[in-house]
XYZ file of C-alpha atoms in Angstrom:
696
model
C 0.932 -11.689 -36.301
C 0.395 -15.221 -37.506
C -0.400 -15.404 -41.252
C -1.116 -19.115 -41.571
C -2.729 -19.739 -44.971
C -5.113 -22.278 -43.449
C -7.072 -19.547 -41.698
C -10.566 -18.916 -42.911
C -12.165 -15.511 -42.595
C -15.326 -16.996 -41.089
C -14.007 -19.589 -38.623
C -10.476 -18.346 -37.955
C -8.150 -21.192 -37.080
C -10.869 -23.589 -35.936
C -10.644 -26.847 -37.871
C -11.955 -30.409 -37.363
C -8.723 -31.204 -35.477
C -9.721 -28.554 -32.904
C -12.464 -30.822 -31.525
C -11.614 -33.516 -29.001
C -14.053 -36.003 -30.561
C -12.261 -35.805 -33.909
C -8.899 -36.407 -32.243
C -9.987 -39.577 -30.481
C -11.274 -40.944 -33.799
C -7.924 -40.180 -35.418
C -5.875 -41.490 -32.479
C -7.891 -43.773 -30.137
C -5.356 -43.840 -27.286
C -6.171 -43.840 -23.563
C -4.902 -40.267 -23.327
C -7.167 -39.028 -26.121
C -10.119 -41.027 -24.781
C -9.833 -39.284 -21.416
C -9.747 -35.873 -23.114
C -12.696 -36.738 -25.359
C -14.677 -38.132 -22.424
C -14.224 -34.842 -20.562
C -15.552 -32.903 -23.541
C -18.449 -35.337 -23.956
C -19.390 -35.045 -20.270
C -19.454 -31.258 -20.660
C -21.780 -31.420 -23.657
C -24.026 -34.083 -22.110
C -24.234 -32.137 -18.857
C -25.230 -28.989 -20.732
C -27.915 -30.862 -22.665
C -29.279 -32.419 -19.448
C -29.442 -29.051 -17.662
C -31.195 -27.344 -20.583
C -33.620 -30.270 -20.894
C -34.505 -30.194 -17.190
C -35.071 -26.443 -17.207
C -37.284 -26.812 -20.260
C -39.195 -29.821 -18.879
C -39.987 -28.098 -15.582
C -40.651 -24.755 -17.317
C -38.093 -22.875 -15.251
C -36.863 -20.545 -18.008
C -39.135 -17.666 -17.040
C -38.274 -17.976 -13.342
C -34.584 -18.354 -14.130
C -34.543 -15.246 -16.291
C -36.703 -12.853 -14.285
C -35.772 -13.922 -10.753
C -32.118 -14.871 -11.176
C -30.184 -14.062 -14.338
C -31.395 -10.471 -14.530
C -31.546 -9.852 -10.769
C -29.499 -7.098 -9.121
C -30.239 -8.365 -5.597
C -26.906 -8.966 -3.866
C -28.263 -12.130 -2.270
C -29.223 -13.796 -5.544
C -25.947 -12.707 -7.125
C -24.118 -14.254 -4.176
C -25.970 -17.541 -4.632
C -25.118 -17.602 -8.349
C -21.443 -17.032 -7.551
C -21.489 -20.024 -5.187
C -23.327 -22.274 -7.663
C -20.710 -21.396 -10.293
C -17.896 -22.225 -7.873
C -19.435 -25.593 -6.913
C -19.724 -26.559 -10.586
C -16.087 -25.629 -11.149
C -15.069 -27.394 -7.911
C -16.432 -30.632 -9.361
C -14.194 -30.314 -12.412
C -11.191 -29.197 -10.352
C -11.417 -32.166 -7.974
C -11.801 -34.642 -10.855
C -8.733 -33.218 -12.609
C -6.753 -33.327 -9.383
C -7.725 -36.965 -8.889
C -6.603 -37.839 -12.432
C -3.191 -36.244 -11.790
C -2.824 -38.131 -8.502
C -3.728 -41.387 -10.263
C -1.174 -40.645 -12.983
C 1.537 -40.270 -10.337
C 0.458 -43.432 -8.549
C 0.764 -45.366 -11.822
C 3.472 -43.197 -13.307
C 6.650 -45.171 -12.636
C 8.313 -45.210 -16.084
C 5.031 -44.356 -17.774
C 1.413 -43.960 -16.785
C -1.688 -43.329 -18.844
C -1.380 -39.602 -19.635
C 0.769 -37.926 -22.263
C 3.067 -35.174 -21.035
C 1.186 -32.430 -22.886
C -2.157 -33.581 -21.464
C -0.729 -33.704 -17.936
C 0.630 -30.163 -18.403
C -2.815 -28.981 -19.440
C -4.349 -30.667 -16.404
C -2.079 -29.000 -13.882
C -2.730 -25.670 -15.610
C -6.524 -26.003 -15.661
C -6.629 -27.478 -12.142
C -4.706 -24.557 -10.648
C -6.507 -21.943 -12.739
C -9.930 -23.341 -11.891
C -9.342 -23.854 -8.181
C -7.909 -20.355 -7.657
C -9.812 -18.162 -10.105
C -13.074 -20.060 -10.562
C -13.631 -21.936 -7.296
C -12.057 -20.042 -4.409
C -12.594 -16.505 -5.728
C -16.236 -16.910 -6.859
C -17.078 -18.801 -3.654
C -15.568 -15.983 -1.590
C -17.310 -13.346 -3.705
C -20.583 -15.208 -3.234
C -20.296 -15.426 0.544
C -19.260 -11.770 0.753
C -22.106 -10.705 -1.514
C -24.705 -12.475 0.558
C -23.460 -11.907 4.095
C -21.602 -8.604 4.238
C -24.510 -6.214 3.402
C -26.677 -8.027 5.944
C -23.958 -7.849 8.590
C -23.606 -4.082 8.257
C -27.357 -3.432 8.145
C -27.458 -2.356 4.476
C -30.169 -2.899 1.900
C -27.735 -3.839 -0.891
C -24.223 -3.165 -2.139
C -23.468 0.374 -3.291
C -23.455 -0.500 -7.015
C -25.950 -3.309 -7.696
C -25.613 -3.271 -11.506
C -21.821 -3.235 -11.289
C -22.162 -6.237 -8.986
C -24.117 -8.043 -11.688
C -21.474 -7.151 -14.283
C -18.704 -8.458 -12.000
C -20.493 -11.807 -11.850
C -20.866 -11.743 -15.632
C -17.111 -11.267 -16.132
C -16.300 -14.142 -13.770
C -18.865 -16.398 -15.456
C -17.482 -15.511 -18.909
C -13.975 -16.495 -17.807
C -15.247 -19.770 -16.344
C -17.198 -20.509 -19.535
C -14.058 -20.103 -21.642
C -12.236 -22.610 -19.433
C -15.096 -25.075 -19.803
C -15.291 -24.635 -23.593
C -11.613 -25.571 -23.829
C -12.588 -29.089 -22.707
C -14.361 -29.700 -25.997
C -12.729 -27.265 -28.436
C -8.966 -26.917 -28.621
C -6.363 -27.300 -25.897
C -5.631 -25.294 -22.770
C -2.351 -23.714 -21.773
C 0.585 -25.800 -20.548
C 2.229 -22.884 -18.746
C 0.816 -23.521 -15.274
C -1.819 -21.431 -13.488
C 0.726 -18.586 -13.540
C 0.879 -18.553 -17.376
C 4.659 -18.314 -17.223
C 6.686 -17.404 -20.328
C 8.376 -18.883 -22.327
C 5.852 -21.748 -21.998
C 3.058 -19.355 -22.937
C 5.026 -17.534 -25.614
C 3.976 -17.913 -29.229
C 7.283 -19.475 -30.244
C 6.870 -22.260 -27.669
C 3.096 -22.725 -27.973
C 1.421 -21.085 -31.000
C -1.844 -22.952 -30.360
C -5.002 -21.655 -28.670
C -4.138 -22.914 -25.142
C -2.292 -19.845 -23.786
C -4.898 -17.573 -25.410
C -7.691 -19.410 -23.590
C -5.769 -18.807 -20.354
C -5.120 -15.125 -21.091
C -8.723 -14.243 -21.824
C -10.359 -16.415 -19.177
C -8.110 -15.093 -16.411
C -7.912 -11.553 -17.767
C -11.679 -11.097 -18.067
C -12.392 -12.663 -14.672
C -9.628 -10.575 -13.072
C -11.276 -7.337 -14.153
C -14.517 -8.576 -12.605
C -12.721 -9.185 -9.309
C -11.267 -5.664 -9.355
C -14.747 -4.210 -9.824
C -16.024 -6.374 -6.946
C -13.273 -5.033 -4.694
C -14.310 -1.456 -5.410
C -17.953 -2.321 -4.790
C -17.274 -4.105 -1.497
C -15.024 -1.351 -0.153
C -17.480 1.437 -1.007
C -20.356 -0.555 0.508
C -18.536 -0.982 3.813
C -17.439 2.642 3.910
C -20.802 4.138 2.946
C -23.667 1.742 3.722
C -23.166 0.763 7.373
C -26.201 0.969 9.641
C -26.522 3.977 11.980
C -24.215 3.587 14.948
C -21.975 0.942 13.360
C -18.520 2.457 13.612
C -15.549 0.624 12.183
C -14.781 -1.023 15.509
C -18.355 -2.230 15.855
C -18.174 -4.133 12.585
C -18.186 -7.955 12.729
C -14.808 -9.604 12.142
C -16.014 -11.073 8.861
C -16.788 -7.586 7.571
C -13.343 -6.392 8.667
C -11.702 -9.192 6.703
C -13.890 -8.315 3.703
C -12.730 -4.706 3.859
C -9.062 -5.720 3.866
C -9.760 -8.259 1.127
C -11.451 -5.576 -0.984
C -8.393 -3.356 -0.649
C -6.192 -6.249 -1.783
C -8.545 -6.809 -4.748
C -8.254 -3.159 -5.766
C -4.459 -3.009 -5.631
C -3.379 -6.594 -6.415
C -5.626 -7.424 -9.389
C -4.326 -4.666 -11.736
C -0.829 -6.266 -11.923
C -2.525 -9.461 -13.131
C -4.478 -7.477 -15.713
C -1.263 -5.821 -16.909
C 0.551 -9.187 -16.999
C -2.167 -10.880 -19.089
C -2.528 -7.836 -21.374
C 1.212 -7.562 -22.083
C 1.457 -11.318 -22.622
C -1.391 -10.974 -25.136
C 0.502 -8.185 -26.893
C 3.524 -10.475 -27.083
C 1.483 -13.254 -28.649
C -0.691 -11.204 -30.971
C 1.480 -8.245 -31.984
C 5.108 -9.335 -31.314
C 5.721 -6.728 -28.637
C 8.540 -8.815 -27.060
C 7.882 -7.885 -23.441
C 8.767 -11.365 -22.232
C 11.025 -12.885 -24.890
C 14.765 -13.520 -24.860
C 15.337 -11.223 -27.841
C 14.594 -7.618 -28.811
C 14.790 -6.301 -25.238
C 12.363 -8.748 -23.619
C 12.790 -10.039 -20.070
C 10.785 -12.956 -18.690
C 11.528 -11.864 -15.114
C 9.329 -8.814 -15.679
C 6.378 -11.168 -16.090
C 7.301 -13.155 -12.986
C 7.429 -9.982 -10.893
C 4.134 -8.717 -12.282
C 2.361 -12.004 -11.734
C 3.568 -12.612 -8.187
C 2.969 -8.984 -7.260
C -0.611 -10.136 -7.746
C -0.084 -13.780 -6.804
C 0.992 -13.527 -3.202
C -1.514 -10.880 -2.111
C -3.958 -13.216 -3.871
C -3.222 -15.895 -1.269
C -4.364 -13.509 1.459
C -7.252 -12.283 -0.686
C -8.439 -15.885 -0.401
C -7.539 -16.640 3.194
C -8.600 -13.407 4.942
C -12.347 -13.926 4.316
C -11.906 -17.501 5.592
C -10.340 -16.040 8.752
C -13.453 -13.892 9.082
C -15.683 -16.940 8.623
C -13.778 -18.845 11.304
C -14.114 -15.833 13.620
C -17.896 -15.830 13.269
C -18.096 -19.610 13.760
C -15.853 -19.564 16.830
C -17.924 -16.852 18.534
C -21.318 -18.316 17.628
C -20.642 -21.943 18.490
C -18.746 -21.070 21.681
C -21.577 -18.797 22.813
C -19.076 -16.017 23.591
C -17.816 -12.702 22.324
C -14.584 -12.957 20.372
C -11.541 -12.758 22.585
C -9.113 -10.039 21.508
C -11.372 -8.351 18.944
C -9.029 -5.384 18.497
C -5.980 -7.605 18.074
C -7.848 -9.635 15.446
C -8.639 -6.435 13.539
C -5.081 -5.151 13.693
C -3.717 -8.574 12.723
C -5.992 -8.536 9.676
C -4.712 -5.116 8.627
C -1.072 -6.132 9.155
C -1.567 -9.232 7.001
C -3.144 -7.113 4.255
C -0.166 -4.722 4.245
C 2.553 -7.379 4.489
C 0.920 -9.406 1.718
C 2.339 -6.857 -0.744
C 5.872 -7.207 0.644
C 6.552 -10.929 0.207
C 6.021 -11.763 -3.484
C 9.694 -12.277 -4.241
C 9.954 -15.369 -2.037
C 8.384 -17.223 -4.972
C 11.664 -16.908 -6.868
C 14.486 -16.832 -4.353
C 16.536 -18.896 -6.824
C 16.190 -16.493 -9.751
C 19.399 -14.517 -9.234
C 18.567 -11.433 -7.189
C 21.092 -10.251 -4.593
C 21.390 -11.875 -1.142
C 20.249 -8.625 0.501
C 17.002 -8.664 -1.481
C 16.433 -12.304 -0.550
C 17.048 -11.504 3.119
C 14.568 -8.602 3.102
C 11.803 -10.649 1.528
C 12.628 -13.662 3.688
C 12.211 -11.589 6.861
C 8.919 -10.136 5.591
C 7.701 -13.648 4.765
C 8.479 -14.816 8.285
C 6.872 -11.767 9.892
C 3.528 -12.375 8.186
C 3.193 -15.573 10.223
C 3.010 -13.511 13.442
C -0.436 -11.890 12.924
C -1.759 -15.245 11.705
C -0.571 -16.807 14.955
C -2.318 -14.030 16.873
C -5.584 -14.984 15.202
C -5.266 -18.673 16.051
C -4.493 -17.943 19.700
C -7.438 -15.524 19.910
C -9.788 -18.157 18.477
C -8.539 -20.765 20.937
C -8.948 -18.276 23.795
C -12.526 -17.604 22.646
C -13.303 -21.313 22.729
C -11.718 -21.743 26.165
C -14.528 -22.457 28.670
C -17.074 -21.758 25.954
C -20.156 -23.901 25.433
C -18.890 -25.395 22.194
C -21.337 -27.263 19.951
C -19.513 -29.742 17.722
C -21.486 -28.922 14.594
C -20.306 -29.316 10.993
C -18.708 -25.837 10.836
C -16.778 -26.599 14.031
C -15.504 -29.877 12.529
C -14.094 -27.914 9.599
C -12.620 -25.432 12.083
C -10.923 -28.267 13.992
C -9.442 -29.639 10.776
C -8.206 -26.156 9.968
C -6.480 -25.791 13.342
C -4.558 -29.037 12.902
C -3.646 -28.913 9.226
C -3.181 -25.186 8.678
C -0.650 -25.085 11.505
C 1.479 -27.583 9.575
C 1.141 -25.465 6.456
C 2.117 -22.350 8.394
C 5.225 -23.998 9.843
C 6.374 -25.174 6.409
C 5.684 -21.659 5.124
C 8.063 -20.213 7.701
C 10.613 -22.825 6.603
C 10.245 -21.754 2.967
C 10.658 -18.105 3.981
C 14.304 -19.007 4.613
C 16.054 -18.555 1.226
C 18.535 -21.367 1.900
C 15.802 -23.922 2.623
C 13.732 -22.625 -0.272
C 16.709 -23.127 -2.574
C 17.001 -26.799 -1.575
C 13.331 -27.707 -2.153
C 12.704 -25.311 -5.033
C 10.517 -26.716 -7.802
C 9.753 -29.940 -5.918
C 6.498 -31.417 -4.656
C 7.395 -30.023 -1.221
C 6.102 -26.683 -2.538
C 2.927 -28.307 -3.845
C 2.337 -29.878 -0.434
C 2.882 -26.544 1.337
C 0.619 -24.577 -1.000
C -2.247 -27.050 -0.670
C -1.574 -27.254 3.072
C -2.419 -23.546 3.263
C -5.144 -23.215 0.656
C -7.305 -26.271 1.402
C -7.621 -25.997 5.219
C -7.263 -22.211 5.146
C -9.707 -21.445 2.337
C -11.729 -24.452 1.169
C -12.531 -25.692 4.675
C -13.537 -22.155 5.643
C -15.844 -21.837 2.645
C -17.440 -25.230 3.270
C -17.909 -24.240 6.912
C -19.567 -21.025 5.702
C -21.842 -23.068 3.431
C -23.110 -25.060 6.407
C -23.227 -22.030 8.719
C -25.130 -19.569 6.522
C -27.150 -22.018 4.399
C -30.203 -21.803 6.699
C -30.093 -18.022 6.399
C -29.964 -18.235 2.606
C -32.652 -20.860 1.973
C -34.641 -21.073 5.185
C -33.699 -24.626 6.135
C -30.626 -26.311 7.590
C -28.254 -28.626 5.772
C -28.360 -32.289 6.781
C -26.076 -32.674 9.792
C -25.221 -36.374 9.351
C -24.115 -36.086 5.745
C -22.367 -32.814 6.581
C -20.277 -34.489 9.275
C -19.369 -37.319 6.897
C -18.317 -34.835 4.202
C -16.224 -32.784 6.638
C -14.385 -35.826 7.982
C -13.732 -37.104 4.458
C -12.350 -33.722 3.350
C -10.019 -33.610 6.360
C -8.814 -37.219 6.052
C -8.582 -36.961 2.266
C -6.420 -33.869 2.479
C -4.075 -35.454 5.037
C -3.544 -38.632 3.007
C -3.230 -36.787 -0.304
C -0.869 -33.924 0.422
C 1.144 -34.676 3.548
C 2.976 -37.522 1.717
C 4.033 -35.001 -0.935
C 6.339 -33.384 1.622
C 8.191 -36.706 1.709
C 8.632 -37.172 -2.045
C 9.458 -33.476 -2.334
C 12.327 -33.858 0.119
C 13.355 -36.947 -1.829
C 13.728 -34.770 -4.918
C 10.560 -35.389 -6.951
C 10.091 -32.337 -9.252
C 6.639 -30.807 -9.448
C 4.790 -30.806 -12.780
C 6.466 -34.080 -13.791
C 4.204 -36.516 -15.586
C 6.340 -39.556 -14.677
C 9.404 -40.623 -12.703
C 12.032 -43.359 -12.605
C 12.754 -43.754 -8.871
C 10.723 -46.702 -7.472
C 10.975 -45.232 -3.956
C 8.396 -42.618 -4.962
C 5.730 -45.168 -5.910
C 4.498 -46.300 -2.439
C 4.227 -42.686 -1.303
C 2.118 -41.837 -4.348
C -0.072 -44.851 -3.630
C -0.842 -43.380 -0.203
C -1.612 -40.099 -1.949
C -3.998 -41.953 -4.277
C -5.910 -43.236 -1.233
C -6.252 -39.633 -0.100
C -7.379 -38.538 -3.554
C -10.068 -41.203 -3.461
C -11.239 -39.867 -0.089
C -11.379 -36.319 -1.476
C -13.441 -37.535 -4.423
C -15.732 -39.307 -1.943
C -15.937 -36.067 0.056
C -17.126 -34.201 -3.027
C -19.774 -36.840 -3.721
C -20.851 -36.756 -0.063
C -21.173 -32.971 -0.233
C -23.447 -33.304 -3.254
C -25.490 -35.978 -1.455
C -25.766 -33.661 1.556
C -27.194 -30.918 -0.656
C -29.654 -33.315 -2.318
C -30.839 -34.871 0.966
C -31.198 -31.418 2.531
C -33.405 -30.202 -0.299
C -35.459 -33.394 -0.163
C -36.007 -33.195 3.600
C -36.285 -29.415 3.889
C -39.736 -29.568 5.485
C -38.167 -31.130 8.619
C -35.338 -28.599 8.895
C -37.125 -25.293 8.222
C -35.885 -22.271 10.182
C -38.016 -19.410 8.782
C -37.644 -17.260 11.922
C -34.025 -16.627 11.025
C -31.806 -17.396 14.047
C -31.099 -21.147 14.223
C -27.626 -20.876 15.842
C -28.215 -18.103 18.397
C -26.214 -15.786 16.144
C -24.530 -12.615 17.258
C -24.485 -10.402 14.153
C -27.209 -8.562 12.259
C -27.800 -11.071 9.464
C -29.476 -13.347 12.012
C -31.981 -10.618 12.923
C -33.901 -11.097 9.651
C -36.246 -13.839 8.403
C -34.781 -16.795 6.537
C -34.491 -16.210 3.685
C -34.380 -12.417 4.088
C -36.744 -10.216 2.084
C -35.454 -8.460 -1.021
C -34.928 -5.237 0.948
C -33.137 -7.075 3.825
C -34.491 -4.967 6.717
C -38.008 -3.596 7.139
C -36.434 -0.796 9.200
C -32.691 -0.237 9.182
C -31.246 -1.291 12.560
C -29.474 1.079 14.900
C -26.284 -0.404 16.328
C -25.195 0.499 19.856
C -22.509 -2.135 20.488
C -20.344 -4.774 18.889
C -22.224 -8.030 18.176
C -25.273 -5.897 17.406
C -27.897 -8.650 17.328
C -26.607 -10.338 20.503
C -26.841 -6.966 22.248
C -30.419 -6.467 21.029
C -31.416 -9.917 22.282
C -29.763 -9.459 25.664
C -31.635 -6.191 26.237
C -34.996 -7.502 24.971
C -35.087 -5.224 21.903
C -34.557 -7.816 19.180
C -38.132 -8.357 18.012
C -39.964 -5.103 18.763
C -42.581 -3.644 16.433
C -41.248 -0.463 14.752
C -43.125 2.806 15.223
C -43.534 3.297 11.494
C -42.540 1.877 8.107
C -41.417 3.600 4.933
C -41.494 2.890 1.217
C -38.321 1.100 0.112
C -36.712 1.639 -3.301
C -34.846 -1.307 -4.842
C -33.066 -1.474 -8.217
C -34.973 -2.946 -11.131
C -33.804 -6.101 -12.840
C -31.616 -5.614 -15.905
C -30.257 -7.952 -18.598
C -26.984 -6.040 -18.838
C -25.042 -8.685 -16.921
C -26.218 -11.532 -19.154
C -25.479 -9.497 -22.277
C -21.970 -8.819 -20.994
C -21.431 -12.466 -20.085
C -22.459 -13.669 -23.556
C -20.573 -10.917 -25.382
C -17.374 -11.437 -23.389
C -17.499 -15.208 -23.845
C -17.866 -14.727 -27.595
C -15.108 -12.090 -27.540
C -12.751 -14.431 -25.683
C -13.491 -17.274 -28.115
C -13.054 -15.005 -31.115
C -9.704 -13.704 -29.851
C -8.534 -17.220 -29.029
C -9.404 -18.541 -32.481
C -8.539 -15.376 -34.474
C -12.064 -14.781 -35.788
C -11.526 -11.062 -36.281
C -14.953 -10.066 -37.585
C -16.494 -11.615 -34.475
C -13.953 -9.794 -32.272
C -15.111 -6.454 -33.677
C -18.794 -7.338 -33.396
C -18.696 -8.656 -29.812
C -16.398 -5.848 -28.595
C -18.790 -3.257 -30.023
C -21.618 -4.660 -27.913
C -19.905 -3.765 -24.618
C -19.984 0.053 -24.846
C -23.230 -0.003 -26.825
C -25.074 -1.694 -23.960
C -23.935 0.974 -21.499
C -24.924 3.765 -23.883
C -28.401 2.307 -24.400
C -28.878 1.786 -20.661
C -28.050 5.441 -19.988
C -31.273 6.438 -21.761
C -33.423 4.537 -19.238
C -34.083 6.764 -16.242
C -36.591 4.545 -14.422
C -34.097 2.132 -12.848
C -35.730 1.632 -9.455
C -39.035 0.285 -8.225
C -40.712 1.074 -4.916
C -41.990 -1.491 -2.428
C -44.886 0.203 -0.571
C -44.624 0.676 3.181
C -47.887 -1.240 3.648
C -46.405 -4.338 1.998
C -43.225 -4.052 4.077
C -45.302 -3.683 7.251
C -47.504 -6.673 6.454
C -44.541 -8.983 5.809
C -42.641 -7.788 8.864
C -45.611 -8.064 11.229
C -46.399 -11.570 9.970
C -42.815 -12.555 10.818
C -42.956 -10.952 14.273
C -46.293 -12.613 14.975
C -44.810 -15.994 14.017
C -41.959 -15.386 16.444
C -44.447 -14.592 19.190
C -46.068 -17.999 18.740
C -42.840 -20.014 19.089
C -40.695 -20.840 22.098
C -36.950 -20.416 21.733
C -34.713 -23.452 21.262
C -31.732 -24.157 23.500
C -28.419 -25.168 21.963
C -28.881 -28.880 22.739
C -31.917 -28.941 20.400
C -30.438 -26.911 17.536
C -30.195 -29.853 15.158
C -33.701 -31.176 15.817
C -36.899 -30.454 13.919
C -38.032 -28.293 16.859
C -35.612 -25.593 15.715
C -37.640 -23.094 13.683
C -35.004 -20.389 13.866
C -35.660 -18.817 17.260
C -32.855 -19.275 19.773
C -33.545 -19.168 23.495
C -31.588 -16.623 25.470
C -28.936 -18.149 27.692
C -26.635 -16.502 30.228
C -23.139 -15.701 29.018
C -20.480 -18.180 30.191
């Protein structure tokens, strides 16, 4: 354990040099100014947010209706808000790296250490704190509604899972202003994260931010799986579940079995750094390849943890906006299950060059190629669904179209990289960066942005602005193409990834094209924010309180927008796949129930916020070696659970009369409105009641 004499018992190893502002005063270089500006923006943004909440007196509402809520819908919204905040930082950091490459011939404006931190934080943020929280948010909101449930099985555990993710994200954000972040990549690879190579706080920030958030994801996986197994509406067998719910189930299983290797990897790396355990050193029996295997045993199933829910989103969008049942439903389900299984059999293709035997490489290469087959099945099924459908070219469909074009390129290059001989030639070049982004951005980010536009009216009761949404979608698609497709070229030319600069002038024009794409992506982010602002401003013209603005097919569209806290006044009974479409086609969608019952919902609890604050403090204390604070914050975690166990009144009852009044008011409003045909969906006439149309 480090015994540096400069430590102080109260502040650990924090010193004035730990703060970015102090460094820029000591060394006013462009590199340090960029780092200090990032920290200043963080602090200013925090001050502005706190000031606005105080000025508008939102603290009480924020605390009682949001931060202490156990409602799966509000927790889902908070996940998505967190991911959008982190997306803003991730895109800005990506743009800075692209600009460095464009200007990086024999130099540039970033120091090598700063660039290494940027590619670490960018990857860590985009995977762990953008994609995963966004997915968790969409799942939290949509899945219980799709299966006809009142909530997830463990509402308080759901709140704690959010708290762990938020604590990890907070640690990453704090590193902007205090200390440095890791330079070991988003994988945290030794020896770059070993204490001998980097004794500073950077790798410790990475360990605790990723480790804490990873445990939260594991708990979410358990919660989602149990909810799907136990909370489905009467009559909803497994093969009557919507495709999105099927992908959530397989994703939950991946969460349960793939996240523990990450937890073990971060924990053993921490033991190496803090207690000299030598798991991943070159001496005293250590082996760095053990870390690589542990991490990628998580890391490749992680790719499918991200992309499977997006496949489910695309399935719902294809069916809804084609006005048809999904073609090949059973094959889509089986393909999803095959992908989930094979995702655990391909991790070694990430290090074909690391010295394992040719037979091992062949086995993993074949498995990596095979996983493309069920993905191809899905794409063909979606295209077959759209064939002769009445397709509406809405914002979600634009994202879907971009996915079809770009993801296919990413899939083809993935099959190429599954060949060990090809992988050996392009190993550690920007070709790999191009392929990875070619899969993740169209396959995950486009799907999540499509979901945002698709389910937003269900969440808030009004539609997102269509014009700004189209502009954002087109900018994301064009920006991706210009940014990452050129990287295949420089990768084949031999440009190593993670390089801050280069000496070959042939790379420069290609990076200039990439800079144009990065500018378009930045514009896409700004356009997305403008879309959200304009939509809130003009929400009176786009209200859809009746709940079904797209002529939806699944049960979430059978509720008001936004849904009540208890989701369903009376739990639906499912008699066929596409349960809500079947109810509408038989005239049973909006009938008055025979009777109503009292509904019990969980009470609000501050346990999640306490955990979030305690874990953030714990992570900071461990990072900066403030041992008294480690003991104090760690003691809070079990103490909170013990205290909570003494409170037996953890539910409140919504009377049947109140449920009946709200539900009848909604049904009466439906009775006063005429349904809207698909050609008028984006007009102000659409109040959320779709007209029935004959199947194509």
